């Protein structure tokens, strides 16, 4: 039962990702509420999912971050940092590769806009 459910969910999210890629950027929820809901869902999937969903979530977050204004970018960066710290608290030999991948993908997001990320990074240090 789990395998069939997993296949259906994978198919659903693949279709959803393809649909989102085809929608023009101007039509992708300019309202802050829609953007924040999508960002929160992507952050949750990024921090607690399988590798394939993780990659789809980080690509979605990156796409949002590139087109986002400064407030959305700040919320993405803060959410990524808190999710990374939350995952790093329970580090084992088995979770270390995923945490390393999370760290590298988070640093890639932070490099998109260094003017915004610099104050955020140093406020947490």
PDB file of C-alpha atoms in Angstrom:
ATOM      1  CA  UNK A   1       0.000   0.000   0.000  1.00  0.00           C
ATOM      2  CA  UNK A   2       2.833   2.387   0.826  1.00  0.00           C
ATOM      3  CA  UNK A   3       4.544   1.784  -2.529  1.00  0.00           C
ATOM      4  CA  UNK A   4       1.379   2.529  -4.505  1.00  0.00           C
ATOM      5  CA  UNK A   5       0.750   5.667  -2.443  1.00  0.00           C
ATOM      6  CA  UNK A   6       4.342   6.759  -2.943  1.00  0.00           C
ATOM      7  CA  UNK A   7       4.024   6.341  -6.719  1.00  0.00           C
ATOM      8  CA  UNK A   8       0.810   8.373  -6.784  1.00  0.00           C
ATOM      9  CA  UNK A   9       2.349  11.167  -4.713  1.00  0.00           C
ATOM     10  CA  UNK A  10       5.481  11.202  -6.846  1.00  0.00           C
ATOM     11  CA  UNK A  11       3.356  11.423  -9.984  1.00  0.00           C
ATOM     12  CA  UNK A  12       1.269  14.213  -8.476  1.00  0.00           C
ATOM     13  CA  UNK A  13       4.271  16.305  -7.436  1.00  0.00           C
ATOM     14  CA  UNK A  14       5.994  15.710 -10.773  1.00  0.00           C
ATOM     15  CA  UNK A  15       2.897  16.935 -12.603  1.00  0.00           C
ATOM     16  CA  UNK A  16       2.597  19.886 -10.245  1.00  0.00           C
ATOM     17  CA  UNK A  17       6.243  20.825 -10.798  1.00  0.00           C
ATOM     18  CA  UNK A  18       5.839  20.596 -14.580  1.00  0.00           C
ATOM     19  CA  UNK A  19       2.711  22.741 -14.419  1.00  0.00           C
ATOM     20  CA  UNK A  20       4.436  25.346 -12.266  1.00  0.00           C
ATOM     21  CA  UNK A  21       7.344  25.474 -14.710  1.00  0.00           C
ATOM     22  CA  UNK A  22       4.980  26.252 -17.593  1.00  0.00           C
ATOM     23  CA  UNK A  23       3.159  29.115 -15.879  1.00  0.00           C
ATOM     24  CA  UNK A  24       4.650  32.522 -16.712  1.00  0.00           C
ATOM     25  CA  UNK A  25       6.523  34.181 -13.869  1.00  0.00           C
ATOM     26  CA  UNK A  26       4.112  37.124 -13.746  1.00  0.00           C
ATOM     27  CA  UNK A  27       1.216  34.778 -12.984  1.00  0.00           C
ATOM     28  CA  UNK A  28       2.878  32.788 -10.210  1.00  0.00           C
ATOM     29  CA  UNK A  29       1.098  34.243  -7.236  1.00  0.00           C
ATOM     30  CA  UNK A  30       2.258  37.797  -6.887  1.00  0.00           C
ATOM     31  CA  UNK A  31       0.298  38.057  -3.667  1.00  0.00           C
ATOM     32  CA  UNK A  32       2.451  37.699  -0.601  1.00  0.00           C
ATOM     33  CA  UNK A  33       0.092  35.175   0.979  1.00  0.00           C
ATOM     34  CA  UNK A  34       0.376  32.690  -1.892  1.00  0.00           C
ATOM     35  CA  UNK A  35       4.114  33.129  -2.095  1.00  0.00           C
ATOM     36  CA  UNK A  36       4.589  32.647   1.647  1.00  0.00           C
ATOM     37  CA  UNK A  37       2.407  29.518   1.658  1.00  0.00           C
ATOM     38  CA  UNK A  38       4.389  28.035  -1.217  1.00  0.00           C
ATOM     39  CA  UNK A  39       7.659  28.992   0.481  1.00  0.00           C
ATOM     40  CA  UNK A  40       6.614  27.423   3.784  1.00  0.00           C
ATOM     41  CA  UNK A  41       5.548  24.209   2.064  1.00  0.00           C
ATOM     42  CA  UNK A  42       8.782  24.049   0.079  1.00  0.00           C
ATOM     43  CA  UNK A  43      10.844  24.636   3.232  1.00  0.00           C
ATOM     44  CA  UNK A  44       9.000  21.853   5.032  1.00  0.00           C
ATOM     45  CA  UNK A  45       9.581  19.470   2.123  1.00  0.00           C
ATOM     46  CA  UNK A  46      13.208  20.580   1.869  1.00  0.00           C
ATOM     47  CA  UNK A  47      13.939  19.763   5.477  1.00  0.00           C
ATOM     48  CA  UNK A  48      12.102  16.468   5.865  1.00  0.00           C
ATOM     49  CA  UNK A  49      11.799  14.509   2.641  1.00  0.00           C
ATOM     50  CA  UNK A  50      13.438  11.973   0.407  1.00  0.00           C
ATOM     51  CA  UNK A  51      16.238  12.954  -1.941  1.00  0.00           C
ATOM     52  CA  UNK A  52      14.047  13.444  -5.014  1.00  0.00           C
ATOM     53  CA  UNK A  53      11.557  15.633  -3.170  1.00  0.00           C
ATOM     54  CA  UNK A  54      14.461  17.482  -1.535  1.00  0.00           C
ATOM     55  CA  UNK A  55      15.919  18.397  -4.922  1.00  0.00           C
ATOM     56  CA  UNK A  56      12.523  19.501  -6.255  1.00  0.00           C
ATOM     57  CA  UNK A  57      11.948  21.630  -3.145  1.00  0.00           C
ATOM     58  CA  UNK A  58      15.349  23.325  -3.321  1.00  0.00           C
ATOM     59  CA  UNK A  59      14.849  24.076  -7.014  1.00  0.00           C
ATOM     60  CA  UNK A  60      11.448  25.545  -6.222  1.00  0.00           C
ATOM     61  CA  UNK A  61      12.926  27.666  -3.424  1.00  0.00           C
ATOM     62  CA  UNK A  62      15.687  28.825  -5.745  1.00  0.00           C
ATOM     63  CA  UNK A  63      13.198  29.801  -8.435  1.00  0.00           C
ATOM     64  CA  UNK A  64      11.195  31.800  -5.899  1.00  0.00           C
ATOM     65  CA  UNK A  65      14.329  33.419  -4.457  1.00  0.00           C
ATOM     66  CA  UNK A  66      15.595  34.587  -7.840  1.00  0.00           C
ATOM     67  CA  UNK A  67      12.316  36.339  -8.659  1.00  0.00           C
ATOM     68  CA  UNK A  68      11.429  37.452  -5.124  1.00  0.00           C
ATOM     69  CA  UNK A  69      11.496  40.821  -3.470  1.00  0.00           C
ATOM     70  CA  UNK A  70      13.652  41.435  -0.415  1.00  0.00           C
ATOM     71  CA  UNK A  71      11.064  40.461   2.214  1.00  0.00           C
ATOM     72  CA  UNK A  72      10.313  37.125   0.575  1.00  0.00           C
ATOM     73  CA  UNK A  73      14.022  36.516   0.130  1.00  0.00           C
ATOM     74  CA  UNK A  74      14.614  37.223   3.828  1.00  0.00           C
ATOM     75  CA  UNK A  75      11.895  34.802   4.883  1.00  0.00           C
ATOM     76  CA  UNK A  76      13.333  32.110   2.608  1.00  0.00           C
ATOM     77  CA  UNK A  77      16.815  32.609   4.028  1.00  0.00           C
ATOM     78  CA  UNK A  78      15.612  32.586   7.629  1.00  0.00           C
ATOM     79  CA  UNK A  79      13.498  29.492   7.010  1.00  0.00           C
ATOM     80  CA  UNK A  80      16.368  27.679   5.313  1.00  0.00           C
ATOM     81  CA  UNK A  81      18.700  28.489   8.175  1.00  0.00           C
ATOM     82  CA  UNK A  82      16.296  27.366  10.895  1.00  0.00           C
ATOM     83  CA  UNK A  83      15.466  24.151   9.021  1.00  0.00           C
ATOM     84  CA  UNK A  84      19.165  23.429   8.574  1.00  0.00           C
ATOM     85  CA  UNK A  85      19.888  23.977  12.264  1.00  0.00           C
ATOM     86  CA  UNK A  86      16.885  21.847  13.244  1.00  0.00           C
ATOM     87  CA  UNK A  87      18.135  18.991  11.053  1.00  0.00           C
ATOM     88  CA  UNK A  88      21.725  19.360  12.219  1.00  0.00           C
ATOM     89  CA  UNK A  89      20.755  18.924  15.867  1.00  0.00           C
ATOM     90  CA  UNK A  90      20.189  15.210  15.337  1.00  0.00           C
ATOM     91  CA  UNK A  91      23.306  14.368  13.347  1.00  0.00           C
ATOM     92  CA  UNK A  92      24.236  10.718  12.905  1.00  0.00           C
ATOM     93  CA  UNK A  93      26.470   8.879  10.486  1.00  0.00           C
ATOM     94  CA  UNK A  94      23.421   8.167   8.346  1.00  0.00           C
ATOM     95  CA  UNK A  95      22.102  11.740   8.223  1.00  0.00           C
ATOM     96  CA  UNK A  96      25.451  13.445   7.653  1.00  0.00           C
ATOM     97  CA  UNK A  97      25.346  13.293   3.805  1.00  0.00           C
ATOM     98  CA  UNK A  98      21.859  14.826   3.758  1.00  0.00           C
ATOM     99  CA  UNK A  99      22.898  17.573   6.171  1.00  0.00           C
ATOM    100  CA  UNK A 100      25.930  18.290   3.994  1.00  0.00           C
ATOM    101  CA  UNK A 101      23.673  18.521   0.932  1.00  0.00           C
ATOM    102  CA  UNK A 102      21.333  20.830   2.857  1.00  0.00           C
ATOM    103  CA  UNK A 103      24.287  23.005   3.861  1.00  0.00           C
ATOM    104  CA  UNK A 104      25.540  23.264   0.283  1.00  0.00           C
ATOM    105  CA  UNK A 105      22.110  24.037  -1.153  1.00  0.00           C
ATOM    106  CA  UNK A 106      21.488  26.641   1.560  1.00  0.00           C
ATOM    107  CA  UNK A 107      24.768  28.357   0.761  1.00  0.00           C
ATOM    108  CA  UNK A 108      23.723  28.425  -2.896  1.00  0.00           C
ATOM    109  CA  UNK A 109      20.518  30.204  -1.919  1.00  0.00           C
ATOM    110  CA  UNK A 110      22.432  32.673   0.210  1.00  0.00           C
ATOM    111  CA  UNK A 111      24.704  33.529  -2.724  1.00  0.00           C
ATOM    112  CA  UNK A 112      21.779  34.635  -4.886  1.00  0.00           C
ATOM    113  CA  UNK A 113      21.615  38.019  -3.177  1.00  0.00           C
ATOM    114  CA  UNK A 114      24.561  38.764  -0.935  1.00  0.00           C
ATOM    115  CA  UNK A 115      23.301  42.226   0.064  1.00  0.00           C
ATOM    116  CA  UNK A 116      20.285  40.679   1.780  1.00  0.00           C
ATOM    117  CA  UNK A 117      22.001  37.546   3.051  1.00  0.00           C
ATOM    118  CA  UNK A 118      24.965  39.254   4.714  1.00  0.00           C
ATOM    119  CA  UNK A 119      22.992  40.853   7.604  1.00  0.00           C
ATOM    120  CA  UNK A 120      20.902  37.699   8.059  1.00  0.00           C
ATOM    121  CA  UNK A 121      23.934  35.440   8.278  1.00  0.00           C
ATOM    122  CA  UNK A 122      25.718  37.587  10.820  1.00  0.00           C
ATOM    123  CA  UNK A 123      22.629  38.078  12.962  1.00  0.00           C
ATOM    124  CA  UNK A 124      22.588  34.307  13.579  1.00  0.00           C
ATOM    125  CA  UNK A 125      26.313  34.047  14.284  1.00  0.00           C
TER     126      UNK A 125
END
